[in-house]
C-alpha positions as a printed NumPy array, in Angstrom:
array([[-161.164,  214.601,  171.923],
       [-161.756,  211.158,  173.425],
       [-160.482,  210.25 ,  176.931],
       [-158.116,  207.732,  175.38 ],
       [-156.316,  210.459,  173.475],
       [-156.61 ,  213.202,  176.05 ],
       [-153.277,  214.721,  177.11 ],
       [-151.811,  213.781,  180.482],
       [-152.584,  216.15 ,  183.357],
       [-150.125,  218.953,  183.956],
       [-147.126,  217.804,  185.966],
       [-147.658,  214.131,  185.059],
       [-145.812,  212.25 ,  182.349],
       [-148.205,  209.286,  182.321],
       [-152.001,  209.231,  182.573],
       [-152.545,  206.254,  184.886],
       [-156.306,  206.507,  184.311],
       [-155.591,  204.538,  181.151],
       [-154.007,  201.569,  182.98 ],
       [-156.948,  200.1  ,  184.895],
       [-155.647,  200.837,  188.38 ],
       [-152.033,  199.69 ,  187.85 ],
       [-149.472,  201.651,  189.86 ],
       [-146.514,  201.002,  187.547],
       [-145.926,  200.22 ,  183.909],
       [-144.073,  197.024,  184.841],
       [-146.905,  195.619,  186.954],
       [-147.92 ,  192.171,  185.778],
       [-144.838,  191.729,  183.643],
       [-142.428,  188.853,  184.402],
       [-139.231,  190.244,  185.816],
       [-136.218,  189.924,  183.575],
       [-134.254,  186.733,  184.253],
       [-130.538,  186.194,  183.995],
       [-129.276,  184.49 ,  180.84 ],
       [-129.199,  180.723,  180.944],
       [-125.951,  179.528,  182.513],
       [-125.879,  175.812,  181.705],
       [-125.65 ,  173.92 ,  178.425],
       [-126.843,  170.545,  177.19 ],
       [-125.215,  168.532,  174.403],
       [-128.333,  166.704,  173.225],
       [-131.535,  168.671,  173.679],
       [-134.672,  166.972,  174.931],
       [-138.343,  167.9  ,  174.746],
       [-138.174,  169.017,  178.359],
       [-135.01 ,  171.067,  177.923],
       [-133.836,  172.648,  174.701],
       [-130.609,  173.831,  176.291],
       [-131.428,  177.489,  175.65 ],
       [-134.525,  178.478,  177.624],
       [-135.154,  178.335,  181.362],
       [-136.848,  175.004,  182.155],
       [-138.429,  176.309,  185.345],
       [-139.221,  179.387,  187.43 ],
       [-136.696,  180.988,  189.78 ],
       [-136.274,  179.343,  193.165],
       [-137.485,  180.935,  196.365],
       [-134.338,  182.615,  197.776],
       [-135.591,  182.348,  201.361],
       [-135.323,  178.563,  201.587],
       [-133.654,  175.504,  200.129],
       [-135.455,  173.31 ,  197.603],
       [-136.926,  170.492,  199.67 ],
       [-137.654,  167.302,  197.733],
       [-139.273,  164.019,  198.657],
       [-137.737,  162.16 ,  195.725],
       [-134.795,  159.777,  195.937],
       [-131.402,  161.088,  194.877],
       [-131.004,  160.411,  191.126],
       [-127.694,  158.567,  190.968],
       [-128.694,  155.113,  192.128],
       [-131.566,  155.006,  189.628],
       [-129.351,  156.093,  186.746],
       [-126.606,  153.664,  187.798],
       [-129.046,  150.774,  187.6  ],
       [-130.29 ,  151.903,  184.195],
       [-126.769,  152.259,  182.809],
       [-125.705,  148.869,  184.134],
       [-128.74 ,  147.295,  182.485],
       [-128.059,  149.033,  179.173],
       [-124.258,  148.704,  179.311],
       [-123.204,  145.792,  181.551],
       [-119.642,  146.244,  180.27 ],
       [-119.396,  149.309,  182.513],
       [-118.106,  146.982,  185.23 ],
       [-114.827,  146.741,  183.319],
       [-114.178,  150.421,  184.083],
       [-114.284,  149.876,  187.855],
       [-111.191,  149.376,  189.969],
       [-108.126,  151.18 ,  191.253],
       [-105.83 ,  153.386,  189.149],
       [-102.077,  152.798,  189.759],
       [-101.198,  156.152,  188.156],
       [-102.723,  158.085,  191.057],
       [ -99.885,  157.451,  193.512],
       [ -97.288,  158.735,  191.039],
       [ -99.233,  161.934,  190.381],
       [ -99.553,  162.496,  194.134],
       [ -95.825,  161.977,  194.616],
       [ -94.988,  164.423,  191.802],
       [ -97.266,  167.159,  193.159],
       [ -95.992,  166.763,  196.734],
       [ -92.404,  167.013,  195.481],
       [ -93.345,  170.097,  193.439],
       [ -94.819,  171.797,  196.503],
       [ -91.811,  170.936,  198.662],
       [ -89.486,  172.316,  195.988],
       [ -91.322,  175.636,  195.693],
       [ -91.536,  175.918,  199.477],
       [ -87.788,  175.39 ,  199.708],
       [ -87.105,  178.066,  197.082],
       [ -89.296,  180.54 ,  198.975],
       [ -87.736,  179.843,  202.37 ],
       [ -86.121,  183.318,  202.438],
       [ -88.93 ,  185.237,  200.669],
       [ -91.35 ,  187.219,  202.82 ],
       [ -94.954,  185.935,  202.545],
       [ -96.378,  189.377,  201.698],
       [ -94.125,  190.049,  198.708],
       [ -95.742,  189.956,  195.232],
       [ -93.579,  186.999,  194.168],
       [ -94.57 ,  184.915,  197.196],
       [ -98.273,  185.688,  196.766],
       [ -98.206,  185.046,  193.032],
       [ -96.485,  181.687,  193.383],
       [ -98.793,  180.744,  196.261],
       [-101.794,  181.405,  194.022],
       [-100.615,  180.228,  190.615],
       [ -98.509,  177.204,  191.557],
       [ -99.433,  176.503,  195.167],
       [-103.164,  177.018,  194.746],
       [-103.281,  174.784,  191.683],
       [-101.082,  172.109,  193.272],
       [-102.955,  172.008,  196.579],
       [-106.286,  171.938,  194.789],
       [-104.938,  168.954,  192.9  ],
       [-104.058,  167.35 ,  196.242],
       [-107.55 ,  168.086,  197.595],
       [-108.939,  166.091,  194.712],
       [-106.273,  163.419,  195.032],
       [-107.526,  162.859,  198.582],
       [-111.066,  162.788,  197.2  ],
       [-110.033,  160.09 ,  194.735],
       [-108.149,  158.131,  197.389],
       [-111.154,  158.383,  199.725],
       [-112.954,  156.037,  197.319],
       [-110.044,  153.58 ,  197.615],
       [-109.117,  154.09 ,  193.975],
       [-105.331,  154.337,  194.309],
       [-104.636,  150.88 ,  195.793],
       [-106.617,  147.708,  196.285],
       [-106.356,  147.812,  200.078],
       [-108.089,  150.295,  202.383],
       [-105.072,  150.943,  204.64 ],
       [-102.748,  151.696,  201.726],
       [-105.222,  154.26 ,  200.423],
       [-105.526,  155.894,  203.842],
       [-101.745,  156.109,  204.159],
       [-101.467,  157.73 ,  200.731],
       [-104.165,  160.253,  201.698],
       [-102.163,  161.205,  204.8  ],
       [ -99.087,  161.666,  202.585],
       [-101.025,  163.793,  200.072],
       [-102.236,  165.892,  203.005],
       [ -98.694,  167.065,  203.915],
       [ -98.431,  170.241,  201.719],
       [-101.966,  171.24 ,  202.708],
       [-100.524,  171.942,  206.204],
       [-103.792,  171.203,  208.041],
       [-104.795,  167.585,  208.79 ],
       [-108.138,  166.752,  207.253],
       [-107.836,  163.622,  205.085],
       [-109.113,  161.153,  207.706],
       [-112.137,  163.267,  208.635],
       [-112.92 ,  164.001,  204.982],
       [-113.235,  160.291,  204.174],
       [-116.162,  159.705,  206.511],
       [-117.934,  162.943,  205.607],
       [-117.531,  162.359,  201.903],
       [-118.803,  158.786,  201.904],
       [-121.876,  160.039,  203.76 ],
       [-122.252,  162.749,  201.1  ],
       [-122.514,  160.   ,  198.478],
       [-124.754,  157.691,  200.453],
       [-127.065,  160.374,  201.878],
       [-126.922,  163.047,  199.178],
       [-128.95 ,  166.094,  200.165],
       [-130.118,  164.741,  203.531],
       [-130.311,  167.555,  206.037],
       [-128.017,  167.107,  209.025],
       [-126.063,  164.254,  207.426],
       [-124.698,  165.556,  204.122],
       [-122.253,  168.202,  205.363],
       [-121.682,  169.487,  201.837],
       [-124.98 ,  171.352,  202.243],
       [-124.976,  174.947,  203.52 ],
       [-126.539,  175.391,  206.93 ],
       [-129.574,  177.547,  207.715],
       [-127.242,  180.122,  209.276],
       [-125.246,  180.348,  206.038],
       [-128.475,  180.884,  204.096],
       [-129.517,  183.742,  206.366],
       [-126.104,  185.438,  206.453],
       [-124.878,  184.863,  202.882],
       [-128.054,  185.536,  200.907],
       [-126.823,  188.719,  199.199],
       [-123.979,  189.873,  196.959],
       [-121.64 ,  190.772,  199.825],
       [-122.38 ,  187.501,  201.599],
       [-121.734,  185.522,  198.433],
       [-118.423,  187.324,  197.925],
       [-117.404,  186.334,  201.444],
       [-118.599,  182.784,  200.821],
       [-116.693,  182.345,  197.548],
       [-113.569,  184.013,  198.944],
       [-113.508,  181.747,  201.989],
       [-115.035,  178.599,  200.501],
       [-112.336,  176.384,  201.92 ],
       [-113.022,  177.629,  205.45 ],
       [-116.732,  176.904,  205.15 ],
       [-116.063,  173.397,  203.888],
       [-113.489,  172.807,  206.618],
       [-115.451,  174.192,  209.585],
       [-119.069,  173.397,  208.723],
       [-118.877,  169.595,  209.233],
       [-117.71 ,  169.98 ,  212.829],
       [-120.766,  172.092,  213.664],
       [-123.276,  170.009,  211.709],
       [-122.13 ,  166.455,  212.379],
       [-119.257,  165.536,  214.653],
       [-117.281,  162.326,  214.217],
       [-115.914,  159.794,  216.638],
       [-112.115,  159.939,  216.168],
       [-110.368,  156.801,  214.939],
       [-106.724,  155.786,  214.925],
       [-106.432,  157.198,  211.404],
       [-107.559,  160.599,  212.663],
       [-104.702,  160.354,  215.151],
       [-102.205,  159.198,  212.506],
       [-103.262,  162.08 ,  210.261],
       [-102.956,  164.622,  213.072],
       [ -99.586,  163.426,  214.364],
       [ -98.087,  163.072,  210.89 ],
       [ -99.144,  166.567,  209.848],
       [ -98.049,  168.262,  213.055],
       [ -94.688,  166.483,  212.944],
       [ -94.194,  167.462,  209.318],
       [ -95.094,  171.108,  209.999],
       [ -92.756,  171.222,  213.006],
       [ -89.811,  169.723,  211.106],
       [ -90.466,  172.037,  208.17 ],
       [ -90.336,  175.16 ,  210.343],
       [ -87.367,  173.818,  212.269],
       [ -85.35 ,  173.143,  209.126],
       [ -86.411,  175.971,  206.784],
       [ -88.109,  178.578,  208.952],
       [ -91.759,  179.641,  208.97 ],
       [ -92.056,  180.904,  205.375],
       [ -92.476,  177.473,  203.719],
       [ -95.334,  176.736,  206.127],
       [ -96.932,  180.067,  205.183],
       [ -96.565,  179.032,  201.541],
       [ -98.507,  175.825,  202.172],
       [-101.22 ,  177.631,  204.149],
       [-101.583,  180.358,  201.515],
       [-101.706,  177.69 ,  198.813],
       [-104.534,  175.879,  200.583],
       [-106.506,  179.095,  201.071],
       [-106.109,  180.202,  197.441],
       [-106.992,  176.693,  196.246],
       [-110.428,  177.085,  197.812],
       [-111.041,  180.736,  197.005],
       [-111.179,  182.706,  193.728],
       [-109.165,  180.111,  191.873],
       [-110.301,  178.782,  188.462],
       [-110.382,  175.211,  189.761],
       [-112.376,  176.184,  192.865],
       [-115.44 ,  176.717,  190.712],
       [-116.125,  173.017,  191.02 ],
       [-117.164,  173.443,  194.685],
       [-120.185,  175.46 ,  193.532],
       [-120.641,  173.833,  190.128],
       [-121.189,  170.326,  191.44 ],
       [-124.424,  170.566,  193.429],
       [-125.942,  174.056,  193.301],
       [-129.194,  174.594,  191.375],
       [-129.279,  176.617,  188.153],
       [-131.766,  177.833,  185.549],
       [-134.864,  176.715,  187.43 ],
       [-133.841,  173.065,  187.229],
       [-134.389,  170.697,  190.144],
       [-131.108,  169.048,  189.145],
       [-128.736,  168.595,  192.074],
       [-125.571,  167.392,  190.333],
       [-123.808,  169.057,  187.398],
       [-120.823,  168.013,  185.344],
       [-118.166,  170.119,  183.635],
       [-116.214,  168.733,  180.66 ],
       [-113.657,  171.496,  180.062],
       [-109.842,  171.498,  180.12 ],
       [-109.462,  172.253,  183.846],
       [-110.315,  168.62 ,  184.488],
       [-106.707,  167.845,  183.574],
       [-105.631,  169.58 ,  186.793],
       [-108.413,  168.154,  188.941],
       [-108.621,  164.379,  188.549],
       [-111.585,  164.76 ,  186.177],
       [-113.801,  165.744,  189.092],
       [-115.814,  167.761,  186.582],
       [-117.345,  164.471,  185.467],
       [-119.457,  164.719,  188.566],
       [-122.664,  163.045,  187.496],
       [-120.543,  160.184,  186.245],
       [-118.625,  160.062,  189.532],
       [-121.748,  159.98 ,  191.694],
       [-123.304,  157.349,  189.462],
       [-120.209,  155.142,  189.668],
       [-117.847,  155.989,  192.562],
       [-115.998,  152.765,  191.691],
       [-114.733,  154.214,  188.404],
       [-111.384,  156.058,  188.806],
       [-110.618,  159.474,  187.373],
       [-108.777,  158.193,  184.292],
       [-111.836,  156.231,  183.126],
       [-114.618,  158.746,  183.752],
       [-114.424,  160.112,  180.165],
       [-114.775,  156.511,  178.937],
       [-117.842,  156.114,  181.164],
       [-119.458,  159.152,  179.595],
       [-118.564,  157.935,  176.106],
       [-120.041,  154.523,  176.914],
       [-123.461,  155.944,  177.832],
       [-123.967,  159.219,  175.901],
       [-127.742,  158.705,  175.827],
       [-127.706,  159.166,  179.606],
       [-125.11 ,  161.931,  180.027],
       [-125.408,  164.141,  176.944],
       [-129.006,  164.993,  177.858],
       [-128.046,  166.336,  181.303],
       [-127.276,  170.094,  181.5  ],
       [-123.66 ,  170.828,  182.419],
       [-121.473,  173.857,  183.118],
       [-119.302,  175.239,  180.305],
       [-116.876,  177.039,  182.647],
       [-115.762,  176.691,  186.272],
       [-114.457,  180.281,  186.638],
       [-117.737,  181.697,  185.329],
       [-119.651,  179.566,  187.814],
       [-118.065,  181.599,  190.618],
       [-118.793,  184.915,  188.86 ],
       [-122.385,  183.967,  188.059],
       [-122.953,  182.639,  191.574],
       [-122.099,  186.066,  192.978],
       [-123.95 ,  188.241,  190.493],
       [-127.016,  186.109,  189.706],
       [-129.908,  186.699,  192.125],
       [-131.387,  183.33 ,  191.207],
       [-128.405,  181.451,  192.644],
       [-127.022,  181.552,  196.154],
       [-126.484,  179.479,  199.268],
       [-130.226,  178.686,  199.116],
       [-129.895,  176.972,  195.731],
       [-129.444,  173.438,  197.025],
       [-131.669,  170.378,  197.185],
       [-132.386,  169.156,  200.702],
       [-134.216,  166.093,  201.951],
       [-135.377,  165.165,  205.403],
       [-132.894,  162.754,  206.955],
       [-134.07 ,  159.186,  207.238],
       [-133.924,  158.056,  210.863],
       [-132.643,  154.646,  209.875],
       [-129.888,  156.134,  207.73 ],
       [-128.87 ,  158.642,  210.391],
       [-128.571,  155.899,  212.959],
       [-126.587,  153.722,  210.595],
       [-123.848,  156.292,  210.121],
       [-123.685,  157.584,  213.678],
       [-121.136,  154.957,  214.643],
       [-119.57 ,  153.615,  211.429],
       [-117.833,  150.28 ,  211.71 ],
       [-114.888,  148.896,  209.814],
       [-117.251,  146.547,  208.014],
       [-119.46 ,  149.43 ,  206.912],
       [-116.448,  151.385,  205.748],
       [-115.168,  148.419,  203.797],
       [-118.543,  148.009,  202.125],
       [-118.193,  151.569,  200.869],
       [-114.809,  150.831,  199.303],
       [-115.263,  151.623,  195.674],
       [-112.966,  148.951,  194.328],
       [-114.262,  146.058,  196.41 ],
       [-115.83 ,  143.031,  194.806],
       [-118.575,  143.157,  197.409],
       [-119.688,  146.593,  196.232],
       [-119.593,  145.542,  192.603],
       [-121.858,  142.615,  193.402],
       [-124.246,  144.933,  195.239],
       [-124.307,  147.308,  192.262],
       [-125.142,  144.457,  189.944],
       [-128.021,  143.438,  192.226],
       [-129.319,  147.011,  192.445],
       [-128.433,  147.434,  196.104],
       [-125.31 ,  149.607,  195.886],
       [-125.002,  152.317,  198.49 ]])
């Protein structure tokens, strides 16, 4: 009998003398990867929409790139191919009416729950189903207003943002504006873009339990992280926002008792936790499927509740285009957008984020901050803020010249 066919030694199921020194049968084999999570409408040679375009990312660090963020380059290409895109820019009058309707809805539900204990099933259900959805809508209304897309003037937009902030119960609209405009202008730059997880979050949340905590308390991370990473110099609008919110909360408790305020706080927490719409927080800029792609869109029905924020590549390419015209932007340039992988589901993004070892707080693109850029935003001026106004003629002219920020 030849050695190759000799029986395994007694007490051993496998004769490892036949495996050239390997210590396991799986040695040398590629570990099994999670199914592909993203989809692409029009496949390209580089990405067929089915296979993994690249290897898994190192879970011990962020993906550091030296390349420029992709949106300015694509914006220039789209404007060259479709100069009529400029017609889509400008404010959307409908926004203020939607904000008013949602604020009235939240006040009405809060009034109805004024005598219902916050820990009862009815209170919790309404806080999640109605309150969470409504406050998430207001989060994204403030996001839309931050780009000055509700009115022509800057001050009118800021006032509307403060009004939209009321049912959220915690003042944040004024601070969000500055952080978010930096997120657009300095996408992925470490220490400036506060949308990026910190090194501490990577170390503490890089496992299933950590990711459960992260997804459950997303809104707290987004609210608290900016203050630790990059503090702001308060302006009069920070003061207006603070005083308006505190006065509103005080009058609410004085007139109806504490339960309506609990309803607003619960609504805000649920809106940024395990809520179907909250998937967009992770969907927008986390890395998936081995792609070095830092912005993802989602084109599903939940956009109807979220100011079309799922059209996120489109939004970053053209912050001057309001929510009602983002689908038209995509339809105008399908050769640019249908080739980019997107997410088919926001709720599944949260589930896959937790269970997929290839995705976590590490799965973000980071760039070294440019000294010039960091200095430029350290003390923003009114002129700089106005130049960032999405509906301004000055910005449109800059975009046309290829110098939009």
